[in-house]
Tab-separated table of C-alpha atoms in Angstrom:
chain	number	residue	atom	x	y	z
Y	27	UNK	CA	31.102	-27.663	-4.444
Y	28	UNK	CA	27.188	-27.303	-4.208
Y	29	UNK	CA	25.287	-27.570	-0.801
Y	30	UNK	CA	23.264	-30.713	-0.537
Y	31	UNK	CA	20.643	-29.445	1.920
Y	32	UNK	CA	17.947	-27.781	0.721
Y	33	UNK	CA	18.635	-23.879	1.494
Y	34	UNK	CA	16.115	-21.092	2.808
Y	35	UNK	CA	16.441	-17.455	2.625
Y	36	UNK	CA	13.668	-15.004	3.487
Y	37	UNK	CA	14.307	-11.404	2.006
Y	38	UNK	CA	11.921	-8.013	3.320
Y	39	UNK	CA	9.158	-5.850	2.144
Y	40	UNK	CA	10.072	-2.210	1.718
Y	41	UNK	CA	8.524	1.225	1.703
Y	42	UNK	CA	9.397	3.860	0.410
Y	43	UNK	CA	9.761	6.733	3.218
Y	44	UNK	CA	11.110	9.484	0.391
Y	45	UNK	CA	10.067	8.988	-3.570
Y	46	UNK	CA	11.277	11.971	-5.741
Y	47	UNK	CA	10.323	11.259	-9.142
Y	48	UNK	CA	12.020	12.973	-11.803
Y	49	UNK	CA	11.597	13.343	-15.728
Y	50	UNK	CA	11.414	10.345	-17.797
Y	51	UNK	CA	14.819	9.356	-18.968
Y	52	UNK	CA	16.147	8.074	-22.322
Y	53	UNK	CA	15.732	4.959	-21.420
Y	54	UNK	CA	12.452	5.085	-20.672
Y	55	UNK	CA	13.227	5.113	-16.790
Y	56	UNK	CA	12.658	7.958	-14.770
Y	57	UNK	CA	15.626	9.252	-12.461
Y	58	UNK	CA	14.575	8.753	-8.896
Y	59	UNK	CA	15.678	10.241	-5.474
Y	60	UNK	CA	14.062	7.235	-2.868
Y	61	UNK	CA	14.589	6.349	0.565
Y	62	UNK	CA	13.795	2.763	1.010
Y	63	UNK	CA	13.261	0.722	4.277
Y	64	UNK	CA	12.976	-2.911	4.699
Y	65	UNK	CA	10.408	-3.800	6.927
Y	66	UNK	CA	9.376	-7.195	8.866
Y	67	UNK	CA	7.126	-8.690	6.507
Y	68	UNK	CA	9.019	-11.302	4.495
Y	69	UNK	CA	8.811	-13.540	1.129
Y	70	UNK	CA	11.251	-17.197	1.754
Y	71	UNK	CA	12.898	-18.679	-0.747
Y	72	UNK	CA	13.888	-22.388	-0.542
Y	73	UNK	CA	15.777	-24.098	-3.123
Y	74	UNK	CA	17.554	-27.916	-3.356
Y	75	UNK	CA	19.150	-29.609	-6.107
Y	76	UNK	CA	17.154	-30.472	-8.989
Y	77	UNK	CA	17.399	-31.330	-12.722
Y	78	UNK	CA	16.939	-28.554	-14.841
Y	79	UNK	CA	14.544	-25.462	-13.079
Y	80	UNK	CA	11.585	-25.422	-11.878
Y	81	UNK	CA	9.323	-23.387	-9.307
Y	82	UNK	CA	6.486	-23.958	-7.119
Y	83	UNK	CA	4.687	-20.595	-5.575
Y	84	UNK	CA	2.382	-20.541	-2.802
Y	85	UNK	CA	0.526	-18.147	-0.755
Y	86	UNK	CA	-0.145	-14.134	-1.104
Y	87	UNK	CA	-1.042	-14.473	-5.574
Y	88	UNK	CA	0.019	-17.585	-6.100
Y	89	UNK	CA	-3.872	-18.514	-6.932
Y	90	UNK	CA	-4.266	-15.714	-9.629
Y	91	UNK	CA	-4.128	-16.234	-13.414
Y	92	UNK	CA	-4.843	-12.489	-14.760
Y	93	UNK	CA	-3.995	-8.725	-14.149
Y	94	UNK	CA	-1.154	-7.223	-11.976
Y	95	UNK	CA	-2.247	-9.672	-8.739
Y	96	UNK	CA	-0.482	-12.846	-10.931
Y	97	UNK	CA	2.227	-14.283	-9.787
Y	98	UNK	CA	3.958	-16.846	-12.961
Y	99	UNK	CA	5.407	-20.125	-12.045
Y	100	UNK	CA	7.466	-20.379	-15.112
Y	101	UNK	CA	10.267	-18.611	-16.474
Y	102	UNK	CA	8.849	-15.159	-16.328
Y	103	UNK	CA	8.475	-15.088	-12.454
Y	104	UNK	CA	11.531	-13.186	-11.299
Y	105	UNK	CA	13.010	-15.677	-9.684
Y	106	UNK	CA	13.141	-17.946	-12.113
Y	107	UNK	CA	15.129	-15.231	-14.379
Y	108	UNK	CA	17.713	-14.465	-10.776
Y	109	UNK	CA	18.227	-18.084	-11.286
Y	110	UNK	CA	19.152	-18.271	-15.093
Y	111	UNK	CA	20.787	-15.117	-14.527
Y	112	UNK	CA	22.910	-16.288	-11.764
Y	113	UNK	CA	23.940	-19.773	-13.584
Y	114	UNK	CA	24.833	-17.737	-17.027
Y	115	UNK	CA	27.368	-15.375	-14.678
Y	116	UNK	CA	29.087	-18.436	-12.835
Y	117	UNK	CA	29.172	-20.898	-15.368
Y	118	UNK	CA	27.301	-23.651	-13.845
Y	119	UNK	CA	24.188	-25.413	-15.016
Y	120	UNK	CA	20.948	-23.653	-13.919
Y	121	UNK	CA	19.371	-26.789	-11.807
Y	122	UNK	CA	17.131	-26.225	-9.161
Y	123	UNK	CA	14.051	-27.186	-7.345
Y	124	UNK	CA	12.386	-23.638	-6.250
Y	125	UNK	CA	9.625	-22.698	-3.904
Y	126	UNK	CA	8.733	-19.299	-2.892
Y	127	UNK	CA	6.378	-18.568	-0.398
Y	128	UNK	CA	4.765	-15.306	-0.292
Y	129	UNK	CA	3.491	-12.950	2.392
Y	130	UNK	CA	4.250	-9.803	0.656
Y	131	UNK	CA	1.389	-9.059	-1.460
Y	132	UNK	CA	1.626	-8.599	-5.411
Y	133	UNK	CA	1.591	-5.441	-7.290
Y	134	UNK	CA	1.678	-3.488	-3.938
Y	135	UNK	CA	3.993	-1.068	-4.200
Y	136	UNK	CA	6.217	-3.501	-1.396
Y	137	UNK	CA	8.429	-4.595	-3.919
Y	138	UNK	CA	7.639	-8.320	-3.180
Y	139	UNK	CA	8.864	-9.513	-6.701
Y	140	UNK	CA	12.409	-7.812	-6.431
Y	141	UNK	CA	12.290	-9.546	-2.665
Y	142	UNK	CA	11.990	-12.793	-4.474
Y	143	UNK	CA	14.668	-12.694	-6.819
Y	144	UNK	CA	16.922	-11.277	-4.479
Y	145	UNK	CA	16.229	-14.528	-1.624
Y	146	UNK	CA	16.760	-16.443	-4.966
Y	147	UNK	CA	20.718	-14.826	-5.945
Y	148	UNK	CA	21.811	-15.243	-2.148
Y	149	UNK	CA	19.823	-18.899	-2.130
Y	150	UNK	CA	21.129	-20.495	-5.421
Y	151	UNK	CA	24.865	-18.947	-4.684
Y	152	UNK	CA	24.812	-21.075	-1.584
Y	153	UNK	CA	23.240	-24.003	-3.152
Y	154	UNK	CA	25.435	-23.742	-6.513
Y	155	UNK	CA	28.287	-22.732	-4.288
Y	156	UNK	CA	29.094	-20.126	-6.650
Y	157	UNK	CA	30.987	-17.868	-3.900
Y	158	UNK	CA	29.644	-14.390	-5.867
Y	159	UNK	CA	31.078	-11.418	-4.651
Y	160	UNK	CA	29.098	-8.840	-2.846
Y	161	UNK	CA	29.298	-6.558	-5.792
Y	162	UNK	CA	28.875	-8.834	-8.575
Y	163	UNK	CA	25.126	-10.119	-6.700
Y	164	UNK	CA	24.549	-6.308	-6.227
Y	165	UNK	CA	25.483	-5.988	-10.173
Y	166	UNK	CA	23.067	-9.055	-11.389
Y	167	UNK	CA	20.098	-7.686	-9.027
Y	168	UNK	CA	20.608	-4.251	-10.845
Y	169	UNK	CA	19.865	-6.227	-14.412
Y	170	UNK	CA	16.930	-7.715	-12.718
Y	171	UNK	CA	15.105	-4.746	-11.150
Y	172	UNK	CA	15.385	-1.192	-9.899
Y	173	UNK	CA	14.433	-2.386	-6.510
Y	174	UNK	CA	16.020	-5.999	-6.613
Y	175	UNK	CA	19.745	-4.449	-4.897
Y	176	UNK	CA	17.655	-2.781	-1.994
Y	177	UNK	CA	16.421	-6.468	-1.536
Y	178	UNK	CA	19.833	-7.623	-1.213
Y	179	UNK	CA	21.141	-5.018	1.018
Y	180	UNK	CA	17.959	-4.256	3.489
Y	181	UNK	CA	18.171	-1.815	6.417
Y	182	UNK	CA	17.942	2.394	5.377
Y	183	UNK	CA	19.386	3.495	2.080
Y	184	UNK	CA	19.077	5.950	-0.686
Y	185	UNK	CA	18.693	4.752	-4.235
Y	186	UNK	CA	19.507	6.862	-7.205
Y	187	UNK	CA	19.434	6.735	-11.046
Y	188	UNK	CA	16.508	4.677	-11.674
Y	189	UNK	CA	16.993	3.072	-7.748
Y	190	UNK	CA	19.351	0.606	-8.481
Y	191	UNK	CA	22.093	2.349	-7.304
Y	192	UNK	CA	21.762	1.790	-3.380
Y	193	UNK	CA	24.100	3.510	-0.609
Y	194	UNK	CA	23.029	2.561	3.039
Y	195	UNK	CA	22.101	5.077	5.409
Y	196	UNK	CA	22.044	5.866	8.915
Y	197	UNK	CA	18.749	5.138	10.849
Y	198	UNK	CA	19.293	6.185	14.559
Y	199	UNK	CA	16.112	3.619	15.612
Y	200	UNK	CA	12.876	1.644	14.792
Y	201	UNK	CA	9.950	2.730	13.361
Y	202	UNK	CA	6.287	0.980	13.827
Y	203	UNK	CA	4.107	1.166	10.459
Y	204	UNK	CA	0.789	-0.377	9.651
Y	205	UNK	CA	0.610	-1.465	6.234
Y	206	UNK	CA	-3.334	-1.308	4.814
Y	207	UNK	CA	-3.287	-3.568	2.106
Y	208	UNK	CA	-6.114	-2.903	-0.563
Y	209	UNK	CA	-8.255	-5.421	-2.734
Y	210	UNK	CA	-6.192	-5.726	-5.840
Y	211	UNK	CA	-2.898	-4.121	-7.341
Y	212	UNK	CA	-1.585	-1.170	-9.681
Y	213	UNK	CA	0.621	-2.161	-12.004
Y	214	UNK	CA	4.012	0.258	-11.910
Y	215	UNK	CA	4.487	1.403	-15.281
Y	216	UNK	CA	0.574	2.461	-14.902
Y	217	UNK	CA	1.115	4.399	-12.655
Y	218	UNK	CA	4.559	6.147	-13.664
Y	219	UNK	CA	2.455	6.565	-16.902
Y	220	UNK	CA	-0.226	8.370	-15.357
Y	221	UNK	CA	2.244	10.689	-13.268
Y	222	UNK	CA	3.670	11.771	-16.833
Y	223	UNK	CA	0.042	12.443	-17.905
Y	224	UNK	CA	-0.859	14.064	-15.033
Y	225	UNK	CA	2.460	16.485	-15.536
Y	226	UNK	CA	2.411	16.601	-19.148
Y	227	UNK	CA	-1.676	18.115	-17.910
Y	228	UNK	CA	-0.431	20.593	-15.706
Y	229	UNK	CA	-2.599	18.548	-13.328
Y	230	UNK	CA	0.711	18.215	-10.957
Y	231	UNK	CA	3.515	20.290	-11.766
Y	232	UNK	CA	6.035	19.007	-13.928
Y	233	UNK	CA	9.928	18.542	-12.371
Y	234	UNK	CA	13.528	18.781	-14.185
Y	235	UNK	CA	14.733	16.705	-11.289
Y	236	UNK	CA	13.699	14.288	-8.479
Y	237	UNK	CA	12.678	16.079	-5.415
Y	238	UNK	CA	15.623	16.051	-2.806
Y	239	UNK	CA	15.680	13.410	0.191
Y	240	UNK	CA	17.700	15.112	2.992
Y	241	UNK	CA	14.725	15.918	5.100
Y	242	UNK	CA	13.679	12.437	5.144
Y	243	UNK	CA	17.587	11.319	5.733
Y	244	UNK	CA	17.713	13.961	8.550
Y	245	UNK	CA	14.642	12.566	10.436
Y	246	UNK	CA	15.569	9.156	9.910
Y	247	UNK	CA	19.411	9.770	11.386
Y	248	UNK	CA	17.297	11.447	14.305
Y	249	UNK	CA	15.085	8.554	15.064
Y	250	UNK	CA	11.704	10.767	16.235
Y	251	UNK	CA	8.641	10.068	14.430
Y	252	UNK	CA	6.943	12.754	14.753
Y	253	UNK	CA	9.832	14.765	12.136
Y	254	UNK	CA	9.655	10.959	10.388
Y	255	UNK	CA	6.188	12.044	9.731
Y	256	UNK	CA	6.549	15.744	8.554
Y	257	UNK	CA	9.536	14.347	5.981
Y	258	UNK	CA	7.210	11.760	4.296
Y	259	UNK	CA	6.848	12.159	0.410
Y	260	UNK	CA	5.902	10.269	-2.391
Y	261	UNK	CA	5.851	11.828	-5.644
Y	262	UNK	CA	4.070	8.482	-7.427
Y	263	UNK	CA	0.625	9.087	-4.813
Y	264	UNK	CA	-1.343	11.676	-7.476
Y	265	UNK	CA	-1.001	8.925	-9.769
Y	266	UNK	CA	-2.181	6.136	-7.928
Y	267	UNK	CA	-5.019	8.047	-6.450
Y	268	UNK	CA	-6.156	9.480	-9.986
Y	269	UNK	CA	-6.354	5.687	-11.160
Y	270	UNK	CA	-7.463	4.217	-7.726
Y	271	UNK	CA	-9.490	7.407	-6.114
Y	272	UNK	CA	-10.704	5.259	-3.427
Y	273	UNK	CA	-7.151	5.629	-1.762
Y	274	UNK	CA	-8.392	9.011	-0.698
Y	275	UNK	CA	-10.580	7.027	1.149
Y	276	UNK	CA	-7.747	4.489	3.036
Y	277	UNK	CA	-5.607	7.501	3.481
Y	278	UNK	CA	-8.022	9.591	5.544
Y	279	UNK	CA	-8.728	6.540	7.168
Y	280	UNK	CA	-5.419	6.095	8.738
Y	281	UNK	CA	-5.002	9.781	9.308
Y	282	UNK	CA	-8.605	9.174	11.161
Y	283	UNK	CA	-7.231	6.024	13.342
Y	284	UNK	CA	-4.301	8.054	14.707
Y	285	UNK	CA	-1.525	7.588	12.118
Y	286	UNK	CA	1.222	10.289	12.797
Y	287	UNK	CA	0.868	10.310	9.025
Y	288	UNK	CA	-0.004	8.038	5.918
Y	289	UNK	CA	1.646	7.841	2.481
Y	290	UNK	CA	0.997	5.640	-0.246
Y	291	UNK	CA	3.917	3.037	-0.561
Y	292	UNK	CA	5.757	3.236	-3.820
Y	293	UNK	CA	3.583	2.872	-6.474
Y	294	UNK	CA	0.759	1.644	-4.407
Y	295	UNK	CA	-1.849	0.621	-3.519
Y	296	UNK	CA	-0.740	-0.132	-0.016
Y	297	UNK	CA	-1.137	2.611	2.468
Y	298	UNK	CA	2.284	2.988	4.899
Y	299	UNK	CA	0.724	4.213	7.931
Y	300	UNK	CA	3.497	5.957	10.524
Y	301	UNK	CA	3.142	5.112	14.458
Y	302	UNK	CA	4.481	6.596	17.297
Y	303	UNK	CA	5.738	3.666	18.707
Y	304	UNK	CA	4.745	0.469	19.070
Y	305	UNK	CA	1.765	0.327	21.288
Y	306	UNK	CA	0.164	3.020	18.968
Y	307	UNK	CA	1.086	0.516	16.166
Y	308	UNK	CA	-0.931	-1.985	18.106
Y	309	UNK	CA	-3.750	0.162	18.304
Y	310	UNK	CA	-3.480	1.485	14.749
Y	311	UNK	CA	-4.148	-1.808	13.507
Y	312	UNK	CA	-6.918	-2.514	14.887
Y	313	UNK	CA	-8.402	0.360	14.608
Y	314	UNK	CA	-7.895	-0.279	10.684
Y	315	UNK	CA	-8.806	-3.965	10.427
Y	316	UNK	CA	-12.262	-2.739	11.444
Y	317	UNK	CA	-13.346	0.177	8.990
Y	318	UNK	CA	-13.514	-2.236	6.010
Y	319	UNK	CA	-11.183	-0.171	3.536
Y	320	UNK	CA	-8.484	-2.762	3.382
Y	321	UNK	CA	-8.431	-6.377	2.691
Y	322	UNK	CA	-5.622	-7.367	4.947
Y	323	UNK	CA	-3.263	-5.241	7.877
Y	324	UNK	CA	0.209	-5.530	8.823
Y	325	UNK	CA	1.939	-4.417	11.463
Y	326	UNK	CA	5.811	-4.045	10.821
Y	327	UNK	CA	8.939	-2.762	12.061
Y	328	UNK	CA	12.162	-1.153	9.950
Y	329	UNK	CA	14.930	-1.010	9.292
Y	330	UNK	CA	15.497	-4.860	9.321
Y	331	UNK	CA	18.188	-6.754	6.838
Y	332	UNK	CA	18.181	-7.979	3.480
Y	333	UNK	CA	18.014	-11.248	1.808
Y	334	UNK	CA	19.419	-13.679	4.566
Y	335	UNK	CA	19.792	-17.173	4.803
Y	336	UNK	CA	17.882	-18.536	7.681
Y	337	UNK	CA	18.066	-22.293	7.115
Protein backbone atom coordinates (compact mmCIF):
# COMPACT_ATOMS: atom_id res chain seq x y z
CA UNK A 1 0.00 0.00 0.00
CA UNK A 2 1.63 3.43 -1.03
CA UNK A 3 1.53 6.56 1.31
CA UNK A 4 -0.74 9.24 0.02
CA UNK A 5 0.97 12.22 1.67
CA UNK A 6 3.61 13.66 0.12
CA UNK A 7 6.89 12.38 2.09
CA UNK A 8 10.14 14.41 3.16
CA UNK A 9 13.43 13.11 4.09
CA UNK A 10 16.53 15.27 4.57
CA UNK A 11 19.87 13.18 4.42
CA UNK A 12 23.64 14.94 5.70
CA UNK A 13 26.76 16.32 4.28
CA UNK A 14 29.89 14.41 5.18
CA UNK A 15 33.61 14.88 5.56
CA UNK A 16 35.95 12.91 5.40
CA UNK A 17 38.08 13.00 8.83
CA UNK A 18 40.59 9.96 7.48
CA UNK A 19 41.07 9.38 3.42
CA UNK A 20 43.75 6.67 2.68
CA UNK A 21 43.91 6.29 -0.90
CA UNK A 22 45.32 3.28 -2.25
CA UNK A 23 46.38 1.95 -5.83
CA UNK A 24 43.97 2.03 -8.56
CA UNK A 25 42.06 -1.18 -8.72
CA UNK A 26 40.91 -3.38 -11.63
CA UNK A 27 38.03 -1.85 -11.79
CA UNK A 28 39.15 1.29 -12.21
CA UNK A 29 38.34 2.20 -8.44
CA UNK A 30 40.88 2.79 -6.05
CA UNK A 31 40.73 0.81 -2.61
CA UNK A 32 40.10 3.31 0.11
CA UNK A 33 40.60 3.37 3.96
CA UNK A 34 37.98 6.62 4.95
CA UNK A 35 36.47 7.79 7.99
CA UNK A 36 33.35 9.59 7.15
CA UNK A 37 31.15 11.91 9.36
CA UNK A 38 27.81 13.27 8.67
CA UNK A 39 27.54 16.66 9.56
CA UNK A 40 24.45 19.22 10.04
CA UNK A 41 24.18 20.61 6.75
CA UNK A 42 21.40 18.80 4.88
CA UNK A 43 19.89 18.18 1.18
CA UNK A 44 15.57 17.24 1.59
CA UNK A 45 14.00 15.15 -0.49
CA UNK A 46 10.19 15.32 -0.96
CA UNK A 47 8.34 13.05 -3.10
CA UNK A 48 4.22 12.37 -3.73
CA UNK A 49 2.51 10.28 -6.11
CA UNK A 50 2.81 11.07 -9.62
CA UNK A 51 2.48 9.55 -13.13
CA UNK A 52 5.53 8.38 -14.45
CA UNK A 53 8.96 10.40 -12.85
CA UNK A 54 9.83 13.47 -12.77
CA UNK A 55 12.11 15.98 -10.69
CA UNK A 56 12.22 19.51 -9.84
CA UNK A 57 15.73 20.86 -8.16
CA UNK A 58 16.16 23.99 -6.44
CA UNK A 59 18.71 25.84 -4.59
CA UNK A 60 22.72 25.26 -4.06
CA UNK A 61 23.37 24.30 -8.48
CA UNK A 62 20.19 23.96 -9.42
CA UNK A 63 20.78 27.26 -11.76
CA UNK A 64 23.91 25.78 -13.57
CA UNK A 65 23.94 24.25 -17.07
CA UNK A 66 27.86 23.36 -17.52
CA UNK A 67 30.97 21.91 -15.67
CA UNK A 68 31.08 19.92 -12.34
CA UNK A 69 28.70 22.83 -10.45
CA UNK A 70 25.48 21.20 -12.68
CA UNK A 71 23.05 19.67 -11.10
CA UNK A 72 20.55 17.51 -14.06
CA UNK A 73 16.87 17.46 -13.62
CA UNK A 74 16.39 14.46 -15.74
CA UNK A 75 17.28 11.00 -15.54
CA UNK A 76 20.94 11.42 -14.96
CA UNK A 77 20.57 13.31 -11.58
CA UNK A 78 21.12 10.62 -8.99
CA UNK A 79 18.07 10.62 -7.69
CA UNK A 80 16.27 10.10 -10.45
CA UNK A 81 18.45 6.73 -11.08
CA UNK A 82 17.75 5.75 -6.74
CA UNK A 83 14.29 6.02 -8.00
CA UNK A 84 14.36 3.70 -11.16
CA UNK A 85 16.65 1.69 -9.24
CA UNK A 86 14.43 1.26 -6.34
CA UNK A 87 11.11 0.51 -8.56
CA UNK A 88 13.21 -2.21 -10.81
CA UNK A 89 14.19 -4.07 -7.20
CA UNK A 90 10.49 -4.03 -5.77
CA UNK A 91 8.55 -4.51 -8.68
CA UNK A 92 6.40 -1.55 -8.69
CA UNK A 93 6.00 1.15 -11.28
CA UNK A 94 8.58 3.99 -10.93
CA UNK A 95 5.89 7.04 -10.41
CA UNK A 96 6.79 9.93 -8.64
CA UNK A 97 6.68 13.62 -8.32
CA UNK A 98 10.38 14.62 -6.95
CA UNK A 99 11.85 17.75 -5.53
CA UNK A 100 15.16 18.08 -4.01
CA UNK A 101 16.27 20.97 -2.38
CA UNK A 102 19.84 21.59 -1.96
CA UNK A 103 22.06 23.20 0.65
CA UNK A 104 24.98 21.02 0.19
CA UNK A 105 26.96 22.47 -2.49
CA UNK A 106 27.89 20.53 -5.84
CA UNK A 107 31.11 18.98 -6.70
CA UNK A 108 32.40 19.77 -3.13
CA UNK A 109 33.90 17.02 -1.92
CA UNK A 110 30.47 16.84 0.71
CA UNK A 111 29.07 14.15 -1.10
CA UNK A 112 25.77 16.10 -1.70
CA UNK A 113 24.76 13.90 -4.77
CA UNK A 114 25.09 10.47 -2.86
CA UNK A 115 22.97 12.56 0.02
CA UNK A 116 20.32 12.91 -2.58
CA UNK A 117 19.85 9.58 -3.75
CA UNK A 118 20.05 8.20 -0.49
CA UNK A 119 16.85 10.81 0.97
CA UNK A 120 15.38 9.47 -2.37
CA UNK A 121 15.68 5.19 -1.46
CA UNK A 122 14.36 5.89 2.22
CA UNK A 123 11.64 8.58 0.57
CA UNK A 124 10.20 6.50 -2.37
CA UNK A 125 10.25 3.13 -0.01
CA UNK A 126 7.84 4.99 2.19
CA UNK A 127 5.89 6.47 -0.55
CA UNK A 128 5.88 3.11 -2.75
CA UNK A 129 5.52 1.26 0.50
CA UNK A 130 8.01 -1.08 -0.65
CA UNK A 131 9.05 -2.19 3.08
CA UNK A 132 13.03 -2.71 1.78
CA UNK A 133 15.12 -4.23 4.16
CA UNK A 134 17.93 -2.42 5.80
CA UNK A 135 20.41 -4.38 3.83
CA UNK A 136 18.85 -4.57 0.57
CA UNK A 137 18.66 -0.19 0.63
CA UNK A 138 22.33 -0.47 1.88
CA UNK A 139 22.89 -2.98 -1.27
CA UNK A 140 21.04 -0.58 -4.01
CA UNK A 141 22.97 2.64 -2.53
CA UNK A 142 26.26 0.57 -3.07
CA UNK A 143 25.20 0.26 -7.07
CA UNK A 144 24.57 3.91 -6.95
CA UNK A 145 27.72 5.39 -5.36
CA UNK A 146 30.74 4.74 -3.19
CA UNK A 147 29.46 7.27 -0.78
CA UNK A 148 25.57 6.76 -1.30
CA UNK A 149 25.49 3.81 1.93
CA UNK A 150 27.33 6.40 4.28
CA UNK A 151 24.26 8.61 3.28
CA UNK A 152 21.97 6.05 4.43
CA UNK A 153 23.62 5.15 7.59
CA UNK A 154 25.05 8.75 8.93
CA UNK A 155 26.81 9.14 12.29
CA UNK A 156 30.95 7.84 12.40
CA UNK A 157 31.96 4.94 10.23
CA UNK A 158 34.76 3.45 8.29
CA UNK A 159 34.30 2.64 4.64
CA UNK A 160 36.42 0.17 2.81
CA UNK A 161 36.89 -1.30 -0.71
CA UNK A 162 36.07 1.53 -2.83
CA UNK A 163 33.83 3.12 0.44
CA UNK A 164 30.85 1.39 -0.07
CA UNK A 165 31.36 -0.98 2.39
CA UNK A 166 30.38 1.06 5.66
CA UNK A 167 30.77 -0.29 9.42
CA UNK A 168 29.71 2.38 12.09
CA UNK A 169 32.02 3.52 14.58
CA UNK A 170 32.25 4.80 17.93
CA UNK A 171 32.42 8.66 18.35
CA UNK A 172 32.66 9.44 22.15
CA UNK A 173 31.20 13.31 21.32
CA UNK A 174 30.59 16.32 18.95
CA UNK A 175 32.81 18.02 16.95
CA UNK A 176 32.36 21.86 15.65
CA UNK A 177 33.77 22.35 11.92
CA UNK A 178 33.59 25.32 9.64
CA UNK A 179 33.14 24.35 6.21
CA UNK A 180 34.84 27.19 3.62
CA UNK A 181 33.13 26.62 0.59
CA UNK A 182 35.10 27.83 -2.60
CA UNK A 183 33.81 29.46 -5.96
CA UNK A 184 33.28 26.46 -8.14
CA UNK A 185 33.87 22.55 -7.93
CA UNK A 186 36.51 19.69 -8.79
CA UNK A 187 35.18 17.06 -10.40
CA UNK A 188 36.26 13.51 -8.50
CA UNK A 189 37.65 11.42 -11.07
CA UNK A 190 39.91 14.73 -11.78
CA UNK A 191 41.20 14.68 -9.05
CA UNK A 192 41.80 10.80 -8.31
CA UNK A 193 43.38 11.21 -11.84
CA UNK A 194 45.74 13.73 -10.88
CA UNK A 195 46.74 11.82 -7.53
CA UNK A 196 47.79 8.84 -9.96
CA UNK A 197 49.81 11.41 -11.99
CA UNK A 198 51.20 12.95 -9.28
CA UNK A 199 52.39 9.22 -7.94
CA UNK A 200 53.04 7.76 -11.18
CA UNK A 201 55.66 11.45 -11.06
CA UNK A 202 57.21 10.63 -7.98
CA UNK A 203 55.70 14.03 -7.13
CA UNK A 204 53.91 12.18 -3.96
CA UNK A 205 55.00 8.86 -3.17
CA UNK A 206 53.27 6.10 -4.60
CA UNK A 207 51.29 3.45 -1.99
CA UNK A 208 50.55 -0.51 -2.32
CA UNK A 209 47.78 0.16 0.14
CA UNK A 210 45.48 2.83 1.67
CA UNK A 211 47.04 4.52 4.56
CA UNK A 212 45.62 3.02 7.91
CA UNK A 213 42.71 4.87 9.92
CA UNK A 214 43.19 3.81 13.59
CA UNK A 215 44.64 7.07 14.68
CA UNK A 216 41.76 8.90 13.43
CA UNK A 217 39.30 6.00 15.00
CA UNK A 218 41.30 6.37 18.29
CA UNK A 219 40.77 10.19 18.56
CA UNK A 220 37.37 10.03 17.49
CA UNK A 221 36.41 7.12 20.30
CA UNK A 222 38.26 9.73 22.65
CA UNK A 223 36.22 12.72 21.80
CA UNK A 224 39.25 15.59 22.29
CA UNK A 225 39.91 17.72 19.43
CA UNK A 226 42.94 18.65 19.86
CA UNK A 227 44.20 14.53 19.04
CA UNK A 228 40.99 14.95 16.38
CA UNK A 229 43.27 17.44 14.89
CA UNK A 230 46.76 15.69 14.95
CA UNK A 231 44.82 12.38 13.28
CA UNK A 232 43.46 14.39 10.27
CA UNK A 233 44.53 13.01 6.76
CA UNK A 234 43.51 13.18 3.40
CA UNK A 235 45.45 11.49 0.87
CA UNK A 236 43.21 13.18 -2.24
CA UNK A 237 44.56 17.11 -0.90
CA UNK A 238 48.03 17.08 -3.28
CA UNK A 239 45.70 16.55 -5.96
CA UNK A 240 43.24 19.05 -5.46
CA UNK A 241 45.76 21.65 -4.59
CA UNK A 242 48.00 20.83 -7.78
CA UNK A 243 44.72 21.50 -9.92
CA UNK A 244 43.23 24.25 -7.60
CA UNK A 245 46.64 25.87 -5.99
CA UNK A 246 44.67 28.58 -4.56
CA UNK A 247 43.55 26.06 -1.74
CA UNK A 248 46.96 26.71 -0.30
CA UNK A 249 45.59 29.89 0.08
CA UNK A 250 41.99 28.84 2.07
CA UNK A 251 43.99 26.37 4.01
CA UNK A 252 46.45 28.79 5.60
CA UNK A 253 43.62 30.86 6.00
CA UNK A 254 41.85 28.72 8.43
CA UNK A 255 45.05 27.64 10.07
CA UNK A 256 45.44 31.71 10.35
CA UNK A 257 41.72 32.21 11.94
CA UNK A 258 42.41 29.68 14.71
CA UNK A 259 41.41 26.31 13.21
CA UNK A 260 42.88 23.49 15.48
CA UNK A 261 43.58 22.25 11.97
CA UNK A 262 42.22 22.33 8.26
CA UNK A 263 41.98 19.52 5.68
CA UNK A 264 40.56 19.54 2.41
CA UNK A 265 37.20 17.52 2.43
CA UNK A 266 37.24 14.53 0.18
CA UNK A 267 38.03 15.44 -3.05
CA UNK A 268 37.55 19.07 -2.49
CA UNK A 269 37.36 21.98 -2.86
CA UNK A 270 35.76 22.64 0.48
CA UNK A 271 38.08 23.30 3.31
CA UNK A 272 36.91 21.20 6.78
CA UNK A 273 38.13 23.49 9.30
CA UNK A 274 38.42 21.68 13.05
CA UNK A 275 37.18 23.81 16.25
CA UNK A 276 37.68 23.42 19.66
CA UNK A 277 34.32 23.65 20.57
CA UNK A 278 31.64 25.49 19.70
CA UNK A 279 32.20 29.04 20.64
CA UNK A 280 35.59 28.81 18.73
CA UNK A 281 33.36 27.49 15.85
CA UNK A 282 31.44 30.69 16.23
CA UNK A 283 34.36 32.69 16.02
CA UNK A 284 36.02 30.66 13.27
CA UNK A 285 33.38 31.58 11.04
CA UNK A 286 33.46 34.75 11.14
CA UNK A 287 36.68 35.20 11.15
CA UNK A 288 36.49 33.32 7.62
CA UNK A 289 33.41 34.95 6.09
CA UNK A 290 35.58 38.08 6.15
CA UNK A 291 39.02 37.28 4.35
CA UNK A 292 37.27 36.83 0.97
CA UNK A 293 38.76 33.24 0.09
CA UNK A 294 35.46 31.48 0.18
CA UNK A 295 32.19 32.08 -1.39
CA UNK A 296 29.98 30.80 1.33
CA UNK A 297 30.72 29.38 5.35
CA UNK A 298 29.13 26.81 7.31
CA UNK A 299 29.18 26.09 10.58
CA UNK A 300 28.30 22.34 11.43
CA UNK A 301 28.24 19.78 13.96
CA UNK A 302 28.95 15.68 13.59
CA UNK A 303 28.24 12.95 13.99
CA UNK A 304 24.46 13.45 13.17
CA UNK A 305 22.15 10.56 11.35
CA UNK A 306 21.51 9.51 8.00
CA UNK A 307 18.78 9.81 5.56
CA UNK A 308 15.64 10.33 7.87
CA UNK A 309 12.23 11.00 7.27
CA UNK A 310 11.19 14.20 8.84
CA UNK A 311 7.73 14.77 7.39
Amino acid sequence: MTVREPVVVRAPAKINVHLGVGPLRGDGFHALHTVYLAVSLYDTVTVRPGEGLSLTVSGEGAGATTGPGQVPAGPTNLAWRAAELLADHAGVRPDAAMDVAKRIPVAAGLAGGSADAAATLVALDALWGTRAARADLLGLAAQLGSDVPFALTGGAALGTGRGEQVSPVLAGGRSHWVLGIAGEGLSTPAVYAELDRLRATGRVPDVTEPTPAEPVLAALRGGAAGELARSLINDLQPAALSLRPDLRRALRAAGDAGAAAAVVSGSGPTVAALASDEQAAVRLAAELAGVGVFRAVRAVTGPVPGARVVC
